[in-house]
XYZ file of C-alpha atoms in Angstrom:
130
model
C -65.649 -27.298 5.073
C -64.912 -23.568 5.318
C -63.212 -21.706 2.491
C -59.876 -20.365 3.672
C -58.935 -16.781 2.781
C -55.998 -16.556 0.399
C -54.491 -13.138 1.080
C -53.299 -11.443 4.236
C -55.941 -8.746 3.803
C -58.694 -11.354 3.576
C -57.283 -13.154 6.609
C -57.320 -9.930 8.648
C -60.891 -9.218 7.618
C -61.959 -12.751 8.525
C -60.332 -12.578 11.947
C -61.963 -9.244 12.671
C -65.339 -10.529 11.619
C -65.318 -13.859 13.434
C -66.453 -12.509 16.809
C -69.011 -10.210 15.197
C -70.180 -12.767 12.630
C -71.821 -14.665 15.458
C -73.991 -11.581 16.013
C -77.083 -13.125 14.445
C -75.700 -16.358 13.023
C -74.929 -14.550 9.799
C -72.198 -15.197 7.280
C -69.034 -13.181 7.938
C -68.460 -12.039 4.327
C -70.784 -9.425 2.898
C -71.033 -6.566 0.470
C -71.327 -3.567 2.795
C -68.698 -1.214 4.181
C -68.526 1.491 6.814
C -66.945 4.807 5.851
C -66.039 8.130 7.393
C -65.350 11.710 6.435
C -62.702 13.756 8.218
C -62.084 17.480 8.392
C -58.778 19.217 7.593
C -57.455 18.396 11.083
C -58.271 14.698 10.684
C -61.246 14.748 13.052
C -64.038 12.358 12.062
C -67.107 14.399 11.112
C -69.357 11.803 9.483
C -69.909 8.041 9.708
C -71.935 6.046 7.211
C -72.460 2.645 5.638
C -73.190 1.523 2.111
C -73.078 -1.403 -0.257
C -72.177 0.869 -3.192
C -69.203 2.963 -2.103
C -68.660 4.630 -5.492
C -72.266 5.851 -5.612
C -72.196 7.041 -2.011
C -68.878 8.810 -2.521
C -70.352 10.669 -5.501
C -73.423 11.646 -3.450
C -71.265 13.086 -0.657
C -68.714 14.746 -2.981
C -70.112 18.290 -2.644
C -69.931 18.178 1.156
C -66.853 16.080 1.885
C -64.607 13.231 0.767
C -65.323 9.838 2.302
C -63.027 6.865 2.871
C -63.719 3.240 3.717
C -62.552 2.413 7.219
C -59.891 -0.282 6.937
C -61.177 -3.578 8.301
C -64.813 -2.515 7.965
C -65.294 -3.598 4.382
C -66.932 -6.840 3.204
C -69.460 -6.733 6.046
C -72.995 -8.031 5.998
C -75.703 -5.381 6.142
C -76.398 -6.161 9.796
C -72.711 -5.962 10.734
C -72.374 -2.643 8.910
C -75.411 -1.180 10.697
C -74.013 -2.093 14.106
C -70.444 -1.025 13.282
C -71.830 2.322 12.113
C -73.751 2.671 15.377
C -70.671 1.803 17.470
C -68.713 4.552 15.713
C -71.548 7.055 16.122
C -71.598 6.277 19.845
C -67.805 6.671 19.976
C -67.659 10.037 18.183
C -71.126 11.308 19.221
C -73.484 13.495 17.247
C -72.973 17.283 17.351
C -76.284 17.635 19.208
C -74.794 15.320 21.885
C -71.588 17.345 22.159
C -69.629 15.257 19.650
C -68.034 15.882 16.265
C -70.427 14.106 13.886
C -72.641 15.879 11.387
C -74.859 12.781 11.263
C -78.419 13.695 12.211
C -79.458 10.403 13.828
C -78.085 7.191 15.283
C -77.901 4.131 13.045
C -79.851 1.908 15.444
C -82.576 2.635 17.978
C -81.508 2.553 21.618
C -84.972 1.166 22.407
C -84.199 -2.170 20.738
C -84.164 -4.968 23.329
C -80.872 -6.259 21.891
C -79.228 -2.818 21.639
C -76.688 -3.189 24.458
C -75.599 -6.701 23.460
C -75.267 -5.900 19.762
C -73.506 -2.601 20.457
C -70.968 -4.393 22.652
C -70.251 -6.898 19.863
C -69.855 -4.065 17.365
C -67.484 -2.257 19.730
C -65.376 -5.437 19.866
C -65.253 -5.446 16.062
C -64.117 -1.808 16.028
C -61.400 -2.669 18.540
C -60.333 -5.751 16.530
C -59.769 -3.666 13.401
C -57.682 -1.250 15.491
C -59.878 1.750 14.795
């Protein structure tokens, strides 16, 4: 029997993760989150993922302030990697004409499962109303 979430926030997270949890037959609840940094105008300039947000926030503190993206917390590592990649594709790296200071993509486009996994991650991003 499945454990039912008790709060509205947990319910929202579970609903958002259901379609993406099937990604690799992995459990929907995890310890990773996806975060972003924005400039003074609110434009996203960096996307990242971590399982220790406090540590990562401290590491980025000299360059910019980061915030967890609502709905993209409590992810498995695999979900976080693909959600990060979907957001990098959405915002694009500076070297690709986008706004992100990230140097590289989170996942290799040469992976045989890249298109399928990216599509699932894009659905997750849409489900959390990013």
